[in-house]
Amino acid sequence: MLRKFINRVLKLGKANPVAQTEPAVIPVDSHGIHRADISSGSRRVCEALRERGYKAYVVGGAVRDLLVGARPKDFDVATNATPDEVRRCLRRSRLIGRRFQIVHAYMGTEVIEITTFRGTLGDDAKTDEHGRVLRDNVFGSQAEDAARRDFTVNALYFDPKTEQILDYHHGVADLKQKTLRMIGDPKTRYREDPVRMLRAVRLAAKLGLSIDPAARRPIREMATLLENVPAARLFDEMLKLFTSGHAVKCLQQLRAEGLHHGTLPLLDVILREPQGEKFVLLALANTDQRIREGKTSSPSFLFAALLWHEVTLCWQRFQQEGESPIPALYLAMDEVLKAQGEKLAITRRIASDVKEIWALQPRFEQRAGKRPYGVLEHPRFRAAYDFLCLRGLAGEIDTALGAWWLDFQNADGEARAQMLLPAEATRKKRHRRRKKSASTDHEAGDESAHEMTDETSEPAAEQTDE
Ligand code: ATP
Ligand code: MG
């Protein structure tokens, strides 16, 4: 007994954890998770695989979340069937994945991710010069699979038939003690995959766990390894982090661990400025609230908010250099997105939505003539309007503007028309501006976007309202 314990301690301390072969078997009476708690899709996938003689378990995040009483985001299945064998068992399924080959099974509206048990990472696994594992599709035993998972609380396998949990690394006890513990040597595991540092922060924030000191300590010095992670993967992880419903907590923890530098290139700059920080925190608090209320939150809104402060600084700069407000805004948007894009692959679609949200901001200022109707019909109106309110909340603009647009949306045809500012005011303003620009010969920097009129030279593509 004692020897077994000592062996276990020694084994876990090694750089490459040796898989434990004997999991603790936790009966349903003690953990309280029943077959009915898992999704019908994952249940049916497990049944289909078992009918053909394979092992199949619900694994990872879903079991962990159920144990803490949270609703799992998705249900993953682990099996000893190879991806090809899985495909033969499930008619509506598809092979996907680059780094790891996995199968997606389509069960009604659910997509179940099915992974084949991974084997111990061999010395010959393909890595980059920093030790990041690039590819490995070596299959192995269930015990080896458990040792390849990142945290002990993620190495739990729920058997839908017996309703038992197989626990290879004391994950259930760690969860009870509110500890997020790495399986194996944390430094080695971070080197293999630096994204695990971000996962540690996200899971700790989401589940209210504290990161075990051994897993926490190396993060600061290893944070730079994130620079080496492909931009698309970083983007996916950041998106998960910011849409976890605990974004504010995640951000605080990212900063506490020194992880905010490499992840969103401009984030560390933004957070150094009080106004930028205020805006980002408000945006994230707003997203957290929406997600906890079960509403959706669009990635474009989120990234528009995260980068807005930087856009406003750039926008001012271009205007001071003599650009008119709208072209200056477009130049600023491009500059900021380009700076981010080099590290963080914001997808093209999201980038174009983000730009639309930003580009609509000055158009909210125009409340005369036909223009407000066009803004109202813009496909991105909703997100842009929410964004406007956020700017009001942050004290960047008068909240009366958001209130006007809320009334305008809710008013009927006649009332709406009456809300429009008199065209006269616009004409007068235009006249004033003409005179002013004639006399100052385009004095740099004194045109605020808030004073834009019909004459501003918006790029043709954006003139959808006329
Ligand atoms: P959530 O679904 O809440 O984001 P999760 O832990 O389920 O969290 P997934 O990305 O769905 O995260 O991964 C499923 C399981 O795969 C994890 O629980 C873990 O066991 C394993 N896993 C995921 N990413 C890694 C990784 N980078 N290294 C090792 N194991 C991982
Ligand atoms: Mg998951």
Short mmCIF file of C-alpha atoms and ligand atoms in Angstrom, two decimals:
data_model
loop_
_atom_site.label_atom_id
_atom_site.label_comp_id
_atom_site.label_asym_id
_atom_site.label_seq_id
_atom_site.Cartn_x
_atom_site.Cartn_y
_atom_site.Cartn_z
CA MET A 1 0.00 0.00 0.00
CA LEU A 2 2.72 2.43 1.08
CA ARG A 3 4.94 1.32 -1.79
CA LYS A 4 2.08 1.91 -4.20
CA PHE A 5 1.62 5.42 -2.84
CA ILE A 6 5.35 6.23 -3.06
CA ASN A 7 5.45 4.86 -6.60
CA ARG A 8 2.57 7.03 -7.56
CA VAL A 9 4.18 10.16 -6.15
CA LEU A 10 7.44 9.38 -7.92
CA LYS A 11 5.71 8.67 -11.17
CA LEU A 12 3.68 11.86 -11.12
CA GLY A 13 6.80 13.87 -10.38
CA LYS A 14 8.48 12.67 -13.55
CA ALA A 15 8.62 14.81 -16.65
CA ASN A 16 6.60 12.34 -18.63
CA PRO A 17 3.89 10.97 -16.41
CA VAL A 18 3.60 7.24 -16.51
CA ALA A 19 0.01 6.29 -16.97
CA GLN A 20 -1.69 4.89 -13.91
CA THR A 21 -3.42 1.73 -14.82
CA GLU A 22 -5.85 1.53 -11.95
CA PRO A 23 -8.46 4.23 -11.84
CA ALA A 24 -10.57 4.86 -8.78
CA VAL A 25 -14.08 3.67 -9.56
CA ILE A 26 -16.58 6.09 -8.08
CA PRO A 27 -20.13 4.79 -7.78
CA VAL A 28 -23.18 6.86 -8.62
CA ASP A 29 -24.27 7.08 -4.97
CA SER A 30 -21.19 9.01 -4.17
CA HIS A 31 -21.01 11.37 -7.19
CA GLY A 32 -24.70 11.72 -8.04
CA ILE A 33 -24.45 11.98 -11.83
CA HIS A 34 -27.01 9.92 -13.67
CA ARG A 35 -27.41 8.72 -17.22
CA ALA A 36 -30.22 11.24 -17.66
CA ASP A 37 -27.81 14.12 -16.92
CA ILE A 38 -25.81 13.60 -20.10
CA SER A 39 -27.10 14.64 -23.49
CA SER A 40 -29.10 12.15 -25.52
CA GLY A 41 -26.58 12.47 -28.37
CA SER A 42 -23.62 11.42 -26.25
CA ARG A 43 -25.67 8.61 -24.72
CA ARG A 44 -26.58 7.26 -28.13
CA VAL A 45 -22.99 7.55 -29.37
CA CYS A 46 -21.76 5.53 -26.38
CA GLU A 47 -24.46 2.91 -26.95
CA ALA A 48 -23.63 2.57 -30.64
CA LEU A 49 -19.95 2.06 -29.92
CA ARG A 50 -20.59 -0.39 -27.10
CA GLU A 51 -22.95 -2.47 -29.23
CA ARG A 52 -19.98 -3.11 -31.50
CA GLY A 53 -17.81 -4.15 -28.57
CA TYR A 54 -15.83 -0.92 -28.06
CA LYS A 55 -15.33 1.04 -24.86
CA ALA A 56 -17.03 4.44 -24.79
CA TYR A 57 -17.26 7.10 -22.09
CA VAL A 58 -18.35 10.68 -21.71
CA VAL A 59 -15.14 12.43 -20.81
CA GLY A 60 -13.51 15.65 -19.75
CA GLY A 61 -15.26 18.98 -19.37
CA ALA A 62 -18.80 17.61 -19.30
CA VAL A 63 -18.17 15.27 -16.35
CA ARG A 64 -16.25 18.00 -14.54
CA ASP A 65 -19.01 20.57 -15.08
CA LEU A 66 -21.76 18.17 -13.97
CA LEU A 67 -19.82 17.45 -10.78
CA VAL A 68 -19.78 21.14 -9.85
CA GLY A 69 -23.42 21.58 -10.84
CA ALA A 70 -22.72 23.59 -13.99
CA ARG A 71 -24.37 22.96 -17.34
CA PRO A 72 -21.83 21.45 -19.75
CA LYS A 73 -21.24 23.33 -22.99
CA ASP A 74 -20.77 20.14 -24.94
CA PHE A 75 -20.37 16.42 -24.41
CA ASP A 76 -17.25 14.68 -25.63
CA VAL A 77 -16.84 10.94 -25.95
CA ALA A 78 -13.61 8.94 -25.65
CA THR A 79 -13.29 5.42 -27.05
CA ASN A 80 -10.81 2.71 -27.93
CA ALA A 81 -12.25 2.50 -31.46
CA THR A 82 -10.04 4.11 -34.09
CA PRO A 83 -11.50 7.07 -36.01
CA ASP A 84 -12.24 4.80 -38.98
CA GLU A 85 -13.98 2.29 -36.75
CA VAL A 86 -15.99 5.07 -35.13
CA ARG A 87 -17.12 6.23 -38.53
CA ARG A 88 -18.33 2.76 -39.36
CA CYS A 89 -20.47 2.68 -36.20
CA LEU A 90 -22.10 6.06 -36.76
CA ARG A 91 -23.75 6.86 -40.03
CA ARG A 92 -23.79 10.63 -39.75
CA SER A 93 -20.19 11.30 -38.82
CA ARG A 94 -17.14 12.99 -40.25
CA LEU A 95 -13.40 12.83 -39.72
CA ILE A 96 -11.87 16.15 -38.77
CA GLY A 97 -8.79 17.62 -37.13
CA ARG A 98 -5.24 18.46 -37.96
CA ARG A 99 -3.22 18.11 -34.80
CA PHE A 100 -5.42 15.33 -33.52
CA GLN A 101 -7.73 13.27 -35.66
CA ILE A 102 -11.20 13.20 -34.23
CA VAL A 103 -14.67 12.27 -35.40
CA HIS A 104 -17.71 14.50 -35.27
CA ALA A 105 -21.00 12.66 -35.00
CA TYR A 106 -24.19 14.52 -35.83
CA MET A 107 -26.99 13.42 -33.52
CA GLY A 108 -30.03 15.55 -34.23
CA THR A 109 -28.92 19.11 -33.56
CA GLU A 110 -26.03 17.97 -31.37
CA VAL A 111 -22.47 17.49 -32.54
CA ILE A 112 -20.55 14.98 -30.44
CA GLU A 113 -16.78 15.03 -30.56
CA ILE A 114 -15.34 11.53 -30.38
CA THR A 115 -11.67 11.00 -29.66
CA THR A 116 -9.74 7.75 -29.71
CA PHE A 117 -7.66 7.10 -26.58
CA ARG A 118 -4.25 8.75 -27.07
CA GLY A 119 -1.05 6.88 -26.32
CA THR A 120 1.91 8.18 -24.32
CA LEU A 121 3.73 10.90 -26.17
CA GLY A 122 6.78 9.23 -27.69
CA ASP A 123 10.22 10.80 -27.94
CA ASP A 124 9.74 10.84 -31.68
CA ALA A 125 6.61 13.04 -31.55
CA LYS A 126 6.95 15.91 -33.97
CA THR A 127 7.63 19.15 -32.08
CA ASP A 128 8.82 22.63 -32.98
CA GLU A 129 12.09 24.06 -31.63
CA HIS A 130 10.42 25.11 -28.36
CA GLY A 131 9.01 21.67 -27.66
CA ARG A 132 5.46 22.37 -28.79
CA VAL A 133 3.86 19.18 -30.06
CA LEU A 134 2.86 19.64 -33.67
CA ARG A 135 1.29 16.37 -34.52
CA ASP A 136 0.54 13.13 -32.79
CA ASN A 137 -1.99 10.55 -33.62
CA VAL A 138 -0.62 7.66 -31.62
CA PHE A 139 -3.39 5.70 -30.00
CA GLY A 140 -3.11 3.96 -26.65
CA SER A 141 -4.84 2.60 -23.59
CA GLN A 142 -7.44 4.43 -21.55
CA ALA A 143 -4.89 4.94 -18.75
CA GLU A 144 -2.48 6.52 -21.23
CA ASP A 145 -5.28 8.68 -22.55
CA ALA A 146 -6.01 9.91 -19.03
CA ALA A 147 -2.35 10.85 -18.50
CA ARG A 148 -2.36 12.86 -21.72
CA ARG A 149 -5.18 15.12 -20.55
CA ASP A 150 -4.22 18.45 -19.05
CA PHE A 151 -5.75 18.74 -15.56
CA THR A 152 -6.80 16.05 -13.11
CA VAL A 153 -10.39 17.32 -13.14
CA ASN A 154 -10.46 16.73 -16.90
CA ALA A 155 -9.35 13.11 -16.71
CA LEU A 156 -12.71 11.76 -15.59
CA TYR A 157 -14.67 9.17 -17.58
CA PHE A 158 -18.38 8.66 -17.03
CA ASP A 159 -19.81 5.31 -17.98
CA PRO A 160 -23.44 5.84 -19.07
CA LYS A 161 -24.25 2.17 -18.54
CA THR A 162 -23.06 1.66 -14.95
CA GLU A 163 -23.17 5.39 -14.10
CA GLN A 164 -19.71 5.04 -12.55
CA ILE A 165 -16.92 7.58 -12.89
CA LEU A 166 -13.42 6.30 -13.62
CA ASP A 167 -10.99 8.70 -11.98
CA TYR A 168 -7.32 8.17 -12.90
CA HIS A 169 -5.70 11.17 -11.22
CA HIS A 170 -7.82 12.06 -8.18
CA GLY A 171 -9.75 14.62 -10.14
CA VAL A 172 -12.90 14.22 -8.04
CA ALA A 173 -10.96 14.93 -4.83
CA ASP A 174 -9.23 17.92 -6.45
CA LEU A 175 -12.56 19.28 -7.56
CA LYS A 176 -13.89 18.96 -4.02
CA GLN A 177 -10.85 20.80 -2.74
CA LYS A 178 -11.31 23.42 -5.45
CA THR A 179 -7.87 22.87 -6.91
CA LEU A 180 -6.87 22.82 -10.55
CA ARG A 181 -3.93 20.45 -10.70
CA MET A 182 -1.86 19.60 -13.74
CA ILE A 183 -1.28 15.97 -14.61
CA GLY A 184 2.48 15.40 -14.76
CA ASP A 185 5.17 18.05 -14.70
CA PRO A 186 3.59 21.45 -15.40
CA LYS A 187 6.62 22.88 -17.22
CA THR A 188 6.75 19.94 -19.60
CA ARG A 189 3.04 20.11 -20.19
CA TYR A 190 3.15 23.86 -20.92
CA ARG A 191 6.06 23.36 -23.28
CA GLU A 192 4.14 20.67 -25.15
CA ASP A 193 1.19 23.02 -25.48
CA PRO A 194 1.43 26.61 -24.17
CA VAL A 195 -2.33 27.08 -24.60
CA ARG A 196 -2.68 25.03 -21.41
CA MET A 197 -1.63 28.19 -19.52
CA LEU A 198 -4.68 29.97 -20.88
CA ARG A 199 -6.85 26.94 -20.21
CA ALA A 200 -5.67 26.96 -16.60
CA VAL A 201 -6.79 30.57 -16.17
CA ARG A 202 -10.10 30.03 -17.93
CA LEU A 203 -11.04 26.84 -16.10
CA ALA A 204 -10.00 28.23 -12.72
CA ALA A 205 -12.13 31.34 -13.28
CA LYS A 206 -15.08 29.41 -14.67
CA LEU A 207 -15.14 26.75 -11.95
CA GLY A 208 -14.01 28.91 -9.04
CA LEU A 209 -10.87 26.80 -8.54
CA SER A 210 -7.45 27.95 -7.53
CA ILE A 211 -4.55 26.91 -9.69
CA ASP A 212 -2.28 24.57 -7.77
CA PRO A 213 0.99 26.43 -6.94
CA ALA A 214 3.07 23.91 -8.90
CA ALA A 215 1.03 24.63 -12.02
CA ARG A 216 0.85 28.34 -11.35
CA ARG A 217 4.48 29.06 -10.60
CA PRO A 218 6.02 28.42 -14.03
CA ILE A 219 3.41 30.41 -15.93
CA ARG A 220 5.06 33.81 -15.59
CA GLU A 221 8.38 32.71 -17.01
CA MET A 222 6.80 30.51 -19.69
CA ALA A 223 4.21 33.03 -20.88
CA THR A 224 6.38 34.04 -23.83
CA LEU A 225 5.87 30.56 -25.31
CA LEU A 226 2.42 31.74 -26.33
CA GLU A 227 4.04 33.87 -29.02
CA ASN A 228 4.82 30.65 -30.72
CA VAL A 229 1.26 29.37 -30.90
CA PRO A 230 -0.50 29.68 -34.27
CA ALA A 231 -2.71 32.76 -34.37
CA ALA A 232 -5.88 30.84 -35.21
CA ARG A 233 -5.55 28.62 -32.13
CA LEU A 234 -4.89 31.62 -29.92
CA PHE A 235 -7.95 33.33 -31.32
CA ASP A 236 -10.15 30.30 -30.56
CA GLU A 237 -8.87 30.14 -27.01
CA MET A 238 -9.26 33.87 -26.39
CA LEU A 239 -12.78 33.68 -27.71
CA LYS A 240 -13.56 30.80 -25.32
CA LEU A 241 -12.05 32.81 -22.52
CA PHE A 242 -14.01 35.96 -23.23
CA THR A 243 -17.29 34.11 -23.78
CA SER A 244 -16.97 31.87 -20.74
CA GLY A 245 -19.38 34.03 -18.75
CA HIS A 246 -16.44 34.87 -16.49
CA ALA A 247 -14.47 37.17 -18.75
CA VAL A 248 -13.78 39.83 -16.13
CA LYS A 249 -12.37 37.25 -13.76
CA CYS A 250 -10.38 35.67 -16.58
CA LEU A 251 -8.89 39.01 -17.54
CA GLN A 252 -7.92 39.78 -13.94
CA GLN A 253 -6.30 36.37 -13.66
CA LEU A 254 -4.55 36.76 -17.03
CA ARG A 255 -3.01 39.96 -15.74
CA ALA A 256 -2.14 38.46 -12.37
CA GLU A 257 -0.24 35.70 -14.15
CA GLY A 258 1.39 38.06 -16.63
CA LEU A 259 -0.39 36.35 -19.52
CA HIS A 260 -2.08 39.35 -21.09
CA HIS A 261 1.01 40.48 -22.95
CA GLY A 262 1.21 37.98 -25.73
CA THR A 263 -2.43 37.12 -26.16
CA LEU A 264 -4.01 40.21 -27.61
CA PRO A 265 -1.10 42.32 -28.76
CA LEU A 266 -2.82 45.58 -27.96
CA LEU A 267 -4.52 44.44 -24.80
CA ASP A 268 -1.58 45.21 -22.55
CA VAL A 269 -1.31 48.67 -24.08
CA ILE A 270 -5.02 49.30 -23.64
CA LEU A 271 -5.05 48.12 -20.06
CA ARG A 272 -2.31 50.55 -19.14
CA GLU A 273 -4.62 53.46 -19.95
CA PRO A 274 -7.37 54.07 -17.40
CA GLN A 275 -9.97 54.95 -20.01
CA GLY A 276 -9.07 51.92 -22.13
CA GLU A 277 -9.23 49.64 -19.14
CA LYS A 278 -12.58 51.01 -18.06
CA PHE A 279 -14.03 50.40 -21.49
CA VAL A 280 -12.70 46.85 -21.76
CA LEU A 281 -13.94 45.92 -18.29
CA LEU A 282 -17.38 47.33 -18.99
CA ALA A 283 -17.57 45.44 -22.27
CA LEU A 284 -16.58 42.20 -20.61
CA ALA A 285 -18.95 42.67 -17.68
CA ASN A 286 -21.71 43.29 -20.20
CA THR A 287 -20.79 40.10 -22.12
CA ASP A 288 -20.63 38.07 -18.90
CA GLN A 289 -24.08 39.22 -17.92
CA ARG A 290 -25.54 38.37 -21.32
CA ILE A 291 -24.02 34.92 -21.30
CA ARG A 292 -25.19 34.18 -17.79
CA GLU A 293 -28.69 35.21 -18.81
CA GLY A 294 -28.46 32.65 -21.60
CA LYS A 295 -28.25 35.28 -24.33
CA THR A 296 -25.79 35.15 -27.15
CA SER A 297 -22.85 37.47 -27.43
CA SER A 298 -21.27 38.01 -30.80
CA PRO A 299 -17.51 37.72 -31.13
CA SER A 300 -17.55 40.80 -33.36
CA PHE A 301 -19.11 42.94 -30.62
CA LEU A 302 -16.53 41.68 -28.19
CA PHE A 303 -13.52 42.34 -30.37
CA ALA A 304 -14.94 45.69 -31.45
CA ALA A 305 -15.05 46.63 -27.78
CA LEU A 306 -11.64 45.24 -26.89
CA LEU A 307 -9.96 47.25 -29.60
CA TRP A 308 -12.09 50.39 -29.57
CA HIS A 309 -9.92 52.47 -27.30
CA GLU A 310 -6.94 51.90 -29.56
CA VAL A 311 -9.07 52.86 -32.56
CA THR A 312 -10.13 56.12 -30.95
CA LEU A 313 -6.50 57.05 -30.22
CA CYS A 314 -5.47 56.27 -33.78
CA TRP A 315 -8.51 58.08 -35.11
CA GLN A 316 -7.56 61.23 -33.24
CA ARG A 317 -4.01 60.96 -34.47
CA PHE A 318 -5.01 60.72 -38.12
CA GLN A 319 -7.29 63.71 -37.71
CA GLN A 320 -4.50 65.68 -36.11
CA GLU A 321 -2.44 64.81 -39.15
CA GLY A 322 -5.05 66.50 -41.30
CA GLU A 323 -7.44 63.72 -42.36
CA SER A 324 -11.18 64.38 -42.32
CA PRO A 325 -13.06 62.41 -39.67
CA ILE A 326 -14.41 59.54 -41.71
CA PRO A 327 -11.33 58.68 -43.75
CA ALA A 328 -9.36 59.04 -40.52
CA LEU A 329 -11.64 56.51 -38.84
CA TYR A 330 -11.15 54.04 -41.70
CA LEU A 331 -7.39 54.45 -41.56
CA ALA A 332 -7.47 53.90 -37.81
CA MET A 333 -9.62 50.77 -38.12
CA ASP A 334 -7.26 49.27 -40.67
CA GLU A 335 -4.19 50.08 -38.64
CA VAL A 336 -5.54 48.54 -35.44
CA LEU A 337 -6.87 45.42 -37.15
CA LYS A 338 -3.60 44.94 -38.97
CA ALA A 339 -1.59 45.20 -35.75
CA GLN A 340 -3.85 42.56 -34.16
CA GLY A 341 -4.07 40.36 -37.20
CA GLU A 342 -0.39 39.60 -37.21
CA LYS A 343 -0.70 37.73 -33.97
CA LEU A 344 -4.35 37.03 -33.53
CA ALA A 345 -6.12 35.67 -36.56
CA ILE A 346 -9.41 37.47 -36.23
CA THR A 347 -11.32 35.78 -39.00
CA ARG A 348 -12.16 37.85 -42.04
CA ARG A 349 -15.85 37.70 -41.30
CA ILE A 350 -15.45 38.91 -37.76
CA ALA A 351 -13.07 41.65 -38.86
CA SER A 352 -15.59 42.91 -41.37
CA ASP A 353 -18.38 42.91 -38.77
CA VAL A 354 -16.11 44.68 -36.31
CA LYS A 355 -15.44 47.39 -38.88
CA GLU A 356 -19.14 47.85 -39.52
CA ILE A 357 -19.83 48.30 -35.82
CA TRP A 358 -17.10 50.94 -35.60
CA ALA A 359 -18.06 52.66 -38.84
CA LEU A 360 -21.65 53.06 -37.66
CA GLN A 361 -20.62 55.00 -34.56
CA PRO A 362 -20.25 58.44 -36.16
CA ARG A 363 -23.39 57.81 -38.15
CA PHE A 364 -25.42 57.70 -34.94
CA GLU A 365 -24.59 61.36 -34.54
CA GLN A 366 -26.57 62.24 -37.64
CA ARG A 367 -30.14 62.62 -36.62
CA ALA A 368 -31.57 64.74 -39.43
CA GLY A 369 -32.98 63.92 -42.85
CA LYS A 370 -33.20 60.38 -44.14
CA ARG A 371 -29.98 59.16 -42.60
CA PRO A 372 -31.30 57.73 -39.31
CA TYR A 373 -33.64 55.43 -41.27
CA GLY A 374 -30.72 53.98 -43.15
CA VAL A 375 -28.79 53.41 -39.93
CA LEU A 376 -31.80 51.64 -38.43
CA GLU A 377 -31.93 49.23 -41.35
CA HIS A 378 -28.25 48.44 -41.32
CA PRO A 379 -27.71 44.70 -40.73
CA ARG A 380 -25.28 45.51 -37.94
CA PHE A 381 -27.56 48.07 -36.29
CA ARG A 382 -28.28 46.01 -33.18
CA ALA A 383 -24.65 45.36 -32.28
CA ALA A 384 -23.64 48.91 -33.20
CA TYR A 385 -26.42 50.34 -31.04
CA ASP A 386 -25.38 48.18 -28.06
CA PHE A 387 -21.88 49.43 -28.68
CA LEU A 388 -23.07 53.02 -28.64
CA CYS A 389 -24.71 52.42 -25.24
CA LEU A 390 -21.49 50.94 -23.96
CA ARG A 391 -19.65 54.09 -24.99
CA GLY A 392 -22.26 56.09 -23.10
CA LEU A 393 -21.81 53.94 -20.02
CA ALA A 394 -18.06 54.37 -20.19
CA GLY A 395 -18.56 58.14 -20.18
CA GLU A 396 -17.12 58.54 -23.64
CA ILE A 397 -20.26 60.11 -25.06
CA ASP A 398 -23.47 61.56 -23.70
CA THR A 399 -25.91 58.79 -22.77
CA ALA A 400 -28.67 60.96 -24.26
CA LEU A 401 -27.59 59.82 -27.72
CA GLY A 402 -28.26 56.17 -26.90
CA ALA A 403 -31.57 57.16 -25.31
CA TRP A 404 -32.57 59.03 -28.48
CA TRP A 405 -31.88 55.94 -30.59
CA LEU A 406 -33.83 53.73 -28.23
CA ASP A 407 -36.83 56.04 -28.54
CA PHE A 408 -36.35 56.27 -32.28
CA GLN A 409 -36.40 52.47 -32.62
CA ASN A 410 -39.55 52.17 -30.54
CA ALA A 411 -41.47 55.08 -32.04
CA ASP A 412 -44.03 54.57 -34.81
CA GLY A 413 -43.80 56.27 -38.19
CA GLU A 414 -45.28 59.63 -37.28
CA ALA A 415 -43.51 59.95 -33.94
CA ARG A 416 -40.29 58.91 -35.56
CA ALA A 417 -40.47 61.64 -38.15
CA GLN A 418 -41.05 64.18 -35.39
CA MET A 419 -37.96 63.08 -33.55
CA LEU A 420 -35.67 63.98 -36.42
CA LEU A 421 -33.56 67.03 -35.81
CA PRO A 422 -34.49 69.87 -38.13
CA ALA A 423 -32.64 69.73 -41.41
CA GLU A 424 -32.15 73.46 -40.89
CA ALA A 425 -29.68 72.77 -38.11
CA THR A 426 -27.73 70.56 -40.41
CA ARG A 427 -27.67 73.15 -43.16
CA LYS A 428 -26.54 75.82 -40.74
CA LYS A 429 -23.82 73.56 -39.43
CA ARG A 430 -22.71 72.81 -42.96
CA HIS A 431 -22.63 76.48 -43.72
CA ARG A 432 -20.61 77.19 -40.60
CA ARG A 433 -18.18 74.47 -41.49
CA ARG A 434 -17.74 75.76 -45.01
CA LYS A 435 -16.95 79.17 -43.70
CA LYS A 436 -14.65 77.76 -41.10
CA SER A 437 -12.74 75.55 -43.46
CA ALA A 438 -12.39 78.41 -45.91
CA SER A 439 -10.94 80.62 -43.24
CA THR A 440 -8.66 78.09 -41.59
CA ASP A 441 -7.75 76.19 -44.74
CA HIS A 442 -8.31 72.87 -42.96
CA GLU A 443 -6.89 73.50 -39.60
CA ALA A 444 -5.78 70.17 -38.35
CA GLY A 445 -7.59 68.36 -35.61
CA ASP A 446 -10.51 70.65 -34.86
CA GLU A 447 -13.25 68.73 -36.59
CA SER A 448 -14.91 66.34 -34.29
CA ALA A 449 -16.72 63.37 -35.72
CA HIS A 450 -19.70 64.51 -33.74
CA GLU A 451 -20.18 67.34 -36.17
CA MET A 452 -20.27 65.38 -39.34
CA THR A 453 -22.69 66.41 -41.98
CA ASP A 454 -23.85 65.16 -45.35
CA GLU A 455 -20.73 66.48 -46.89
CA THR A 456 -18.30 64.24 -45.10
CA SER A 457 -16.52 62.10 -47.58
CA GLU A 458 -17.53 58.61 -46.55
CA PRO A 459 -16.17 55.80 -48.65
CA ALA A 460 -18.74 54.80 -51.26
CA ALA A 461 -19.17 51.28 -49.88
CA GLU A 462 -20.51 52.60 -46.62
CA GLN A 463 -23.19 54.80 -48.14
CA THR A 464 -25.88 52.24 -47.79
CA ASP A 465 -28.50 54.62 -46.55
CA GLU A 466 -28.83 56.81 -49.50
P1 ATP B 1 -14.92 23.60 -22.07
O1 ATP B 1 -15.64 22.66 -22.98
O2 ATP B 1 -15.67 24.08 -20.90
O3 ATP B 1 -14.27 24.68 -22.83
P2 ATP B 1 -13.12 21.39 -21.77
O4 ATP B 1 -12.15 21.02 -20.70
O5 ATP B 1 -14.22 20.42 -22.04
O6 ATP B 1 -13.69 22.82 -21.40
P3 ATP B 1 -12.40 21.01 -24.49
O7 ATP B 1 -11.58 21.89 -25.36
O8 ATP B 1 -13.79 20.71 -24.83
O9 ATP B 1 -12.30 21.68 -23.05
O10 ATP B 1 -11.58 19.66 -24.31
C1 ATP B 1 -12.14 18.44 -23.88
C2 ATP B 1 -11.15 17.64 -23.05
O11 ATP B 1 -9.98 17.39 -23.82
C3 ATP B 1 -10.64 18.38 -21.82
O12 ATP B 1 -11.48 18.21 -20.73
C4 ATP B 1 -9.31 17.72 -21.62
O13 ATP B 1 -9.44 16.46 -21.00
C5 ATP B 1 -8.81 17.50 -23.02
N1 ATP B 1 -8.01 18.63 -23.51
C6 ATP B 1 -8.44 19.72 -24.18
N2 ATP B 1 -7.44 20.54 -24.49
C7 ATP B 1 -6.33 19.97 -24.01
C8 ATP B 1 -4.96 20.32 -24.03
N3 ATP B 1 -4.54 21.44 -24.57
N4 ATP B 1 -4.08 19.45 -23.46
C9 ATP B 1 -4.50 18.30 -22.89
N5 ATP B 1 -5.77 17.92 -22.85
C10 ATP B 1 -6.68 18.72 -23.38
MG MG B 2 -15.67 20.53 -23.71
#
